Coordinates of N, CA, C and O in Angstrom, one line a residue:
M1 N 0.8 -1.0 -0.2 CA -0.1 -0.1 -0.4 C 0.9 1.2 -0.2 O 2.0 1.0 1.0
P2 N 0.7 2.0 -1.0 CA 1.3 3.6 -1.2 C 1.6 4.3 0.4 O 0.5 3.8 0.9
H3 N 2.7 4.8 0.9 CA 3.0 5.7 1.9 C 1.8 7.0 1.6 O 2.2 7.6 0.9
P4 N 0.9 7.7 2.6 CA 0.2 8.8 3.1 C 0.6 9.5 2.2 O 2.0 9.6 3.1
R5 N 0.9 10.9 1.9 CA 1.7 12.2 1.8 C 0.8 12.7 3.2 O 1.8 14.0 3.9
I6 N -0.3 12.5 4.2 CA -0.9 13.5 4.6 C -1.4 12.8 5.7 O -2.7 11.6 5.2
D7 N -1.3 12.8 6.8 CA -2.2 12.0 8.4 C -2.7 12.9 9.0 O -2.8 14.1 8.5
V8 N -3.2 13.2 10.3 CA -3.7 13.5 10.8 C -3.8 12.8 12.5 O -4.1 11.5 12.3
S9 N -3.6 13.8 13.0 CA -3.7 13.6 14.7 C -4.8 12.9 15.3 O -6.4 13.1 14.4
K10 N -5.1 12.9 15.8 CA -6.9 11.8 17.5 C -6.7 13.2 17.7 O -8.4 13.5 17.6
A11 N -6.4 14.7 17.7 CA -7.2 15.4 18.5 C -7.6 16.3 17.0 O -8.7 16.6 16.8
A12 N -6.8 16.4 16.4 CA -7.4 17.1 14.6 C -8.9 16.1 14.3 O -9.3 17.1 13.9
Q13 N -9.3 14.7 14.6 CA -10.4 14.0 14.0 C -11.3 14.3 15.1 O -12.2 14.9 14.4
E14 N -11.2 14.3 16.2 CA -12.2 15.1 17.0 C -12.7 16.6 17.0 O -13.7 16.7 16.2
L15 N -12.0 17.4 16.3 CA -12.4 18.9 15.8 C -13.0 18.5 14.7 O -14.3 18.9 13.9
I16 N -12.7 17.6 13.9 CA -13.2 17.5 12.8 C -14.7 17.2 12.9 O -15.4 17.4 12.2
D17 N -14.7 16.1 13.5 CA -16.3 15.3 14.2 C -17.3 16.8 14.8 O -18.2 16.7 14.3
E18 N -16.4 17.3 15.3 CA -17.1 18.9 15.9 C -18.3 20.0 14.6 O -18.9 20.0 14.9
I19 N -16.7 19.9 13.9 CA -17.2 20.8 12.8 C -17.8 20.6 12.0 O -19.4 20.8 11.5
R20 N -17.7 19.0 11.7 CA -19.2 18.7 10.7 C -19.8 18.1 11.4 O -21.2 18.3 10.4
A21 N -20.9 17.5 12.9 CA -22.0 18.0 13.0 C -22.5 18.8 12.6 O -23.4 19.1 12.7
V22 N -21.8 20.7 12.3 CA -22.7 21.2 11.9 C -22.8 21.7 10.9 O -23.9 22.1 10.4
H23 N -21.8 21.6 10.4 CA -21.7 21.8 8.9 C -21.4 20.7 7.8 O -21.1 20.9 6.3
G24 N -21.7 19.1 8.0 CA -21.3 18.5 7.2 C -20.2 18.1 6.9 O -19.4 18.2 7.1
P25 N -20.9 17.0 5.4 CA -18.6 17.1 4.3 C -18.3 18.3 4.9 O -18.6 19.4 4.1
L26 N -17.0 18.4 4.8 CA -15.5 19.2 5.1 C -14.9 19.1 4.4 O -13.7 17.8 3.6
M27 N -13.6 19.5 3.5 CA -12.1 19.3 3.2 C -11.6 21.3 3.8 O -12.1 21.3 4.3
F28 N -10.1 20.2 3.2 CA -9.5 21.7 3.4 C -8.3 21.6 2.5 O -7.6 21.0 1.3
H29 N -7.4 22.9 2.6 CA -7.3 23.7 1.6 C -6.0 24.2 1.9 O -6.0 24.9 2.9
Q30 N -4.3 23.4 2.2 CA -3.4 24.8 2.7 C -3.3 26.0 1.7 O -2.8 25.6 1.4
S31 N -3.4 26.6 2.9 CA -3.0 28.1 2.5 C -1.9 28.4 1.6 O -0.4 27.7 2.9
G32 N -1.6 29.5 0.6 CA -0.3 29.1 0.9 C 0.3 30.7 1.4 O 0.9 31.3 0.4
G33 N -0.4 31.6 2.2 CA 0.7 32.6 2.4 C -0.7 33.5 2.2 O -0.5 34.9 3.5
C34 N -1.5 33.7 2.9 CA -2.5 34.8 2.4 C -3.3 34.4 3.4 O -3.6 33.8 4.4
C35 N -3.7 35.8 4.7 CA -4.4 35.3 5.7 C -3.8 35.8 7.1 O -3.3 36.2 7.6
D36 N -3.4 34.1 7.3 CA -3.2 33.8 8.3 C -2.0 32.8 7.7 O -1.7 31.6 8.6
G37 N -0.7 33.5 7.0 CA 0.3 32.4 6.7 C 0.1 31.6 6.0 O -0.6 31.4 5.1
S38 N 0.5 30.4 5.8 CA 0.6 29.4 5.2 C 0.2 28.3 6.4 O 0.3 27.5 7.4
S39 N -1.5 28.7 6.2 CA -2.7 27.6 7.6 C -3.5 26.6 6.9 O -3.9 27.4 5.7
P40 N -3.4 25.4 7.1 CA -4.4 24.7 6.6 C -5.7 25.2 7.1 O -6.1 26.0 8.0
M41 N -6.8 25.5 6.1 CA -8.2 25.7 5.8 C -9.1 24.8 5.9 O -9.3 24.2 5.0
C42 N -10.6 25.2 6.9 CA -10.7 23.4 7.1 C -12.6 24.7 6.4 O -12.7 25.7 7.0
F43 N -12.9 23.9 5.3 CA -14.1 24.8 3.9 C -15.4 23.6 4.5 O -14.8 22.5 4.6
A44 N -17.0 23.9 4.9 CA -17.7 22.7 4.1 C -17.0 22.3 2.9 O -16.6 23.4 1.5
R45 N -17.7 21.2 2.5 CA -17.5 20.7 0.8 C -18.2 21.8 -0.4 O -19.1 21.6 0.3
G46 N -16.8 21.8 -0.8 CA -17.3 22.5 -2.1 C -17.6 24.5 -1.6 O -17.8 25.1 -3.2
D47 N -17.6 25.0 -0.3 CA -16.9 26.0 -0.3 C -16.1 26.3 -1.0 O -15.9 27.6 -1.0
F48 N -14.7 25.8 -1.0 CA -13.9 26.1 -1.4 C -13.7 25.6 -3.3 O -13.5 24.2 -2.8
K49 N -13.5 26.1 -4.6 CA -13.2 25.8 -5.5 C -12.2 25.4 -5.6 O -11.1 26.1 -5.7
V50 N -11.8 24.0 -6.3 CA -10.8 23.4 -6.6 C -9.6 23.3 -8.0 O -11.5 23.5 -8.8
G51 N -9.2 23.7 -8.1 CA -8.7 24.3 -9.9 C -8.2 23.4 -10.2 O -6.8 22.5 -9.5
T52 N -7.3 23.4 -12.1 CA -7.0 23.1 -12.4 C -5.0 23.4 -11.5 O -3.7 22.8 -11.0
S53 N -4.6 24.0 -10.3 CA -4.1 24.8 -10.6 C -4.1 23.9 -8.6 O -2.6 25.2 -7.7
D54 N -4.5 23.8 -8.4 CA -4.3 22.9 -7.1 C -4.4 20.9 -7.1 O -4.7 20.7 -8.3
V55 N -3.4 20.9 -6.5 CA -3.5 20.0 -5.9 C -3.7 18.6 -4.6 O -3.7 18.5 -3.6
W56 N -4.7 17.2 -5.2 CA -5.3 17.0 -4.6 C -3.8 15.8 -3.9 O -3.2 15.2 -4.6
L57 N -3.6 15.8 -2.0 CA -3.4 14.7 -1.7 C -3.2 13.9 -1.5 O -2.3 13.3 -0.2
G58 N -4.8 14.2 -1.0 CA -5.0 12.9 0.0 C -6.7 12.2 0.7 O -7.0 13.8 0.4
A59 N -7.1 12.3 1.3 CA -8.1 12.0 2.1 C -7.2 11.6 3.9 O -7.3 10.7 4.3
I60 N -8.6 12.7 5.0 CA -8.1 12.3 5.9 C -9.0 12.4 7.1 O -10.4 13.0 6.5
H61 N -9.3 11.2 7.6 CA -11.0 11.4 8.4 C -11.9 11.8 7.5 O -13.1 12.8 8.4
G62 N -12.3 11.8 6.3 CA -12.7 11.8 5.7 C -13.4 13.3 4.6 O -13.8 13.3 4.3
C63 N -11.7 13.9 5.0 CA -11.6 14.9 3.9 C -10.8 14.5 2.7 O -9.8 14.9 3.3
D64 N -10.7 15.0 2.0 CA -10.1 15.7 1.0 C -9.2 16.8 1.1 O -9.4 18.1 2.0
F65 N -8.2 16.5 1.2 CA -7.2 17.6 1.4 C -6.1 18.1 0.1 O -5.6 17.7 -0.6
F66 N -6.3 19.9 -0.3 CA -5.4 20.0 -1.6 C -4.4 21.1 -1.1 O -4.8 21.7 0.5
M67 N -3.6 21.4 -1.6 CA -2.6 22.5 -1.9 C -2.5 23.3 -3.1 O -2.7 22.2 -4.2
S68 N -1.9 23.8 -3.1 CA -2.0 24.4 -4.6 C -0.4 24.3 -4.9 O 0.4 23.7 -4.3
A69 N -0.6 23.1 -6.8 CA 0.2 22.6 -7.0 C 1.7 24.5 -7.0 O 2.9 23.1 -6.4
D70 N 1.9 25.0 -6.8 CA 3.1 26.1 -6.3 C 3.3 25.9 -5.0 O 5.3 25.9 -4.9
Q71 N 3.0 25.9 -4.4 CA 3.0 25.4 -3.0 C 3.8 23.6 -3.1 O 4.8 23.7 -2.3
F72 N 3.3 22.7 -3.4 CA 3.9 21.3 -3.6 C 4.3 21.3 -3.8 O 5.7 20.9 -3.6
D73 N 4.9 22.2 -4.8 CA 6.6 21.8 -5.5 C 7.8 22.2 -4.1 O 8.3 21.4 -4.7
Y74 N 7.1 22.8 -3.1 CA 8.2 23.1 -2.2 C 7.7 22.2 -1.1 O 8.7 21.7 0.0
W75 N 6.8 21.8 -1.0 CA 7.2 21.2 -0.1 C 7.1 18.6 -0.3 O 6.5 18.4 0.6
Q76 N 6.7 18.7 -2.2 CA 7.0 17.9 -2.2 C 7.4 16.9 -1.4 O 6.9 15.7 -1.9
H77 N 8.8 17.0 -0.9 CA 9.4 15.5 0.2 C 8.8 15.8 1.5 O 9.8 15.2 2.0
T78 N 7.9 15.9 2.1 CA 7.0 16.4 3.4 C 6.4 15.7 3.8 O 5.4 15.9 2.9
H79 N 6.4 14.9 4.3 CA 5.0 14.0 5.1 C 4.6 15.0 6.0 O 4.9 15.9 6.8
L80 N 3.5 15.0 5.8 CA 2.3 16.6 6.6 C 1.2 15.7 7.3 O 0.9 14.7 7.5
T81 N 0.7 16.3 8.6 CA 0.3 15.5 9.7 C -0.4 16.9 10.1 O -0.4 18.3 10.7
L82 N -1.9 17.1 9.9 CA -3.0 17.6 10.2 C -3.3 17.9 12.0 O -3.3 16.7 12.2
D83 N -2.9 18.7 12.6 CA -3.0 18.6 13.9 C -3.7 19.7 14.0 O -4.2 20.8 13.3
V84 N -3.5 20.1 15.7 CA -4.6 20.7 16.1 C -4.0 21.5 17.3 O -3.5 20.8 18.0
T85 N -4.3 23.2 17.2 CA -4.0 23.7 18.8 C -4.6 24.9 19.2 O -5.9 25.5 18.5
D86 N -4.6 25.1 20.8 CA -5.3 26.0 20.9 C -5.3 27.1 20.2 O -4.1 27.9 20.2
G87 N -6.0 28.8 20.8 CA -6.1 29.6 20.0 C -6.6 29.8 18.7 O -7.2 29.0 18.2
R88 N -6.6 31.5 18.2 CA -7.4 31.6 17.6 C -7.0 31.4 16.1 O -5.8 32.8 16.4
G89 N -6.9 31.7 15.2 CA -6.3 32.0 13.4 C -6.8 33.4 12.9 O -8.3 33.2 13.6
A90 N -6.4 33.9 12.1 CA -7.0 34.7 11.4 C -7.6 34.8 10.1 O -7.1 35.1 9.2
S91 N -7.9 33.7 9.9 CA -8.2 33.0 8.9 C -9.9 33.1 8.0 O -10.9 33.6 9.5
F92 N -10.5 32.2 7.1 CA -11.8 32.2 6.9 C -12.2 30.4 7.6 O -13.1 30.0 7.1
S93 N -11.1 29.7 8.0 CA -11.1 28.4 8.7 C -12.5 28.4 9.2 O -12.6 29.1 10.7
L94 N -13.3 27.2 9.9 CA -14.8 27.4 10.1 C -13.9 26.7 11.7 O -14.8 26.0 12.7
E95 N -13.0 26.3 12.3 CA -12.5 26.4 13.2 C -12.0 27.4 14.5 O -12.2 27.0 15.3
I96 N -12.9 28.5 13.5 CA -11.9 29.5 14.9 C -13.5 29.6 15.7 O -12.9 30.2 16.8
P97 N -14.4 29.4 15.4 CA -15.3 29.4 16.3 C -15.0 29.0 18.5 O -16.0 29.3 19.2
Y98 N -14.6 28.0 17.6 CA -13.9 26.7 18.9 C -12.9 26.6 19.7 O -12.0 26.5 20.4
G99 N -11.8 28.0 19.1 CA -10.8 28.4 19.8 C -9.9 27.7 19.9 O -8.6 27.8 20.5
K100 N -10.2 27.2 19.0 CA -9.1 26.4 17.8 C -8.4 26.2 16.5 O -8.7 27.7 16.2
R101 N -7.2 26.0 16.1 CA -6.9 26.5 14.9 C -6.0 25.3 14.6 O -4.9 24.2 15.0
F102 N -6.1 24.9 13.3 CA -5.6 23.6 12.9 C -4.5 24.4 12.6 O -3.4 25.4 11.9
V103 N -3.3 23.2 12.3 CA -2.2 23.2 11.6 C -1.3 22.2 11.2 O -1.9 21.6 11.0
I104 N -0.4 21.8 10.7 CA 0.7 21.4 9.8 C 1.8 21.2 10.7 O 2.5 22.2 10.7
K105 N 2.0 20.4 10.8 CA 3.3 19.6 10.8 C 4.0 19.4 10.3 O 3.5 17.6 9.5
S106 N 4.8 19.2 9.5 CA 6.2 18.3 8.7 C 7.1 17.7 8.6 O 7.9 17.8 10.1
R107 N 7.6 16.5 9.0 CA 8.9 16.2 8.1 C 9.2 15.9 6.5 O 8.2 15.1 6.1
L108 N 10.8 15.4 6.7 CA 11.2 14.8 5.6 C 10.7 12.9 5.4 O 10.5 12.4 6.0
F109 N 9.7 12.7 4.3 CA 10.0 11.5 3.5 C 11.1 10.7 3.6 O 12.1 11.0 3.5
T110 N 10.8 9.7 4.3 CA 12.4 8.6 4.5 C 12.8 8.3 3.1 O 11.5 8.5 2.1
E111 N 13.4 8.1 2.2 CA 13.7 7.2 1.4 C 13.3 6.1 1.2 O 12.6 6.4 -0.1
E112 N 12.5 4.9 2.2 CA 11.9 4.2 1.6 C 10.2 4.9 1.4 O 9.5 4.0 0.6
E113 N 9.4 5.5 2.7 CA 8.2 6.5 2.0 C 8.3 6.9 0.6 O 7.0 6.8 -0.7
S114 N 9.3 7.9 -0.3 CA 9.8 8.3 -0.8 C 9.4 7.7 -2.6 O 8.3 8.1 -3.8
N115 N 10.4 6.5 -1.9 CA 9.5 5.4 -3.4 C 8.4 5.2 -3.7 O 8.5 4.1 -4.1
D116 N 7.6 5.0 -2.7 CA 6.3 4.7 -2.7 C 5.4 5.6 -1.7 O 4.7 5.0 -0.9
L117 N 5.4 6.2 -2.7 CA 4.2 7.4 -2.0 C 3.0 7.5 -3.0 O 2.7 6.8 -4.3
A118 N 1.7 7.6 -2.1 CA 0.7 7.9 -2.7 C 0.1 9.1 -3.9 O 1.3 9.7 -3.6
P119 N -0.1 8.1 -5.1 CA -0.7 9.1 -6.2 C -1.4 10.5 -6.1 O -1.7 10.4 -5.0
L120 N -1.2 11.2 -6.7 CA -1.7 12.7 -6.8 C -2.0 13.1 -7.2 O -2.3 12.4 -8.3
K121 N -3.8 13.8 -7.7 CA -3.8 13.8 -8.7 C -4.5 15.7 -9.0 O -3.9 16.0 -7.8
R122 N -4.3 16.3 -9.9 CA -4.3 17.5 -10.2 C -5.5 17.8 -9.6 O -6.8 16.8 -10.4
G123 N -6.3 19.4 -9.4 CA -7.1 19.7 -9.8 C -8.4 19.4 -10.3 O -9.7 19.2 -10.6
D124 N -7.8 19.2 -11.8 CA -9.0 18.7 -12.7 C -9.4 17.6 -12.4 O -10.0 17.1 -13.5
E125 N -8.5 16.5 -12.8 CA -8.4 15.2 -12.0 C -9.0 14.8 -11.0 O -10.2 13.7 -11.1
W126 N -9.2 15.3 -10.2 CA -10.0 15.3 -8.7 C -11.3 14.6 -9.3 O -12.4 15.8 -10.2
Q127 N -11.7 13.8 -8.7 CA -13.5 13.8 -9.0 C -14.7 14.2 -7.0 O -14.0 13.8 -5.7
N128 N -15.6 14.8 -7.2 CA -16.2 15.7 -6.0 C -16.7 14.0 -5.9 O -17.4 12.9 -6.2

């Protein structure tokens, strides 16, 4: 089985469950520096329009996770984990009213992981 490019912490899963109970199906897009720096943004599925300049990294806890292709060029060698911390971001992400914010933790892929990564999909290849 290919190695995933993105994972999710237990704390982030719990927050996703809380948000999903209110907003329904969710999706994430890794912000590329606007508004709140470079943060994972949580949206109701379909509220963020994915395009050909976005890359689908995989699904975490039932949520598709995207990043712009330009940003992915810099992060393609890193394994990402969606986590959560106390505090309030300055973004449009759905977790803000909960007094929490999603964060990304990263590390370089091992050589073994790099040789067996899950496939990517460009925005125009991704199916809702």
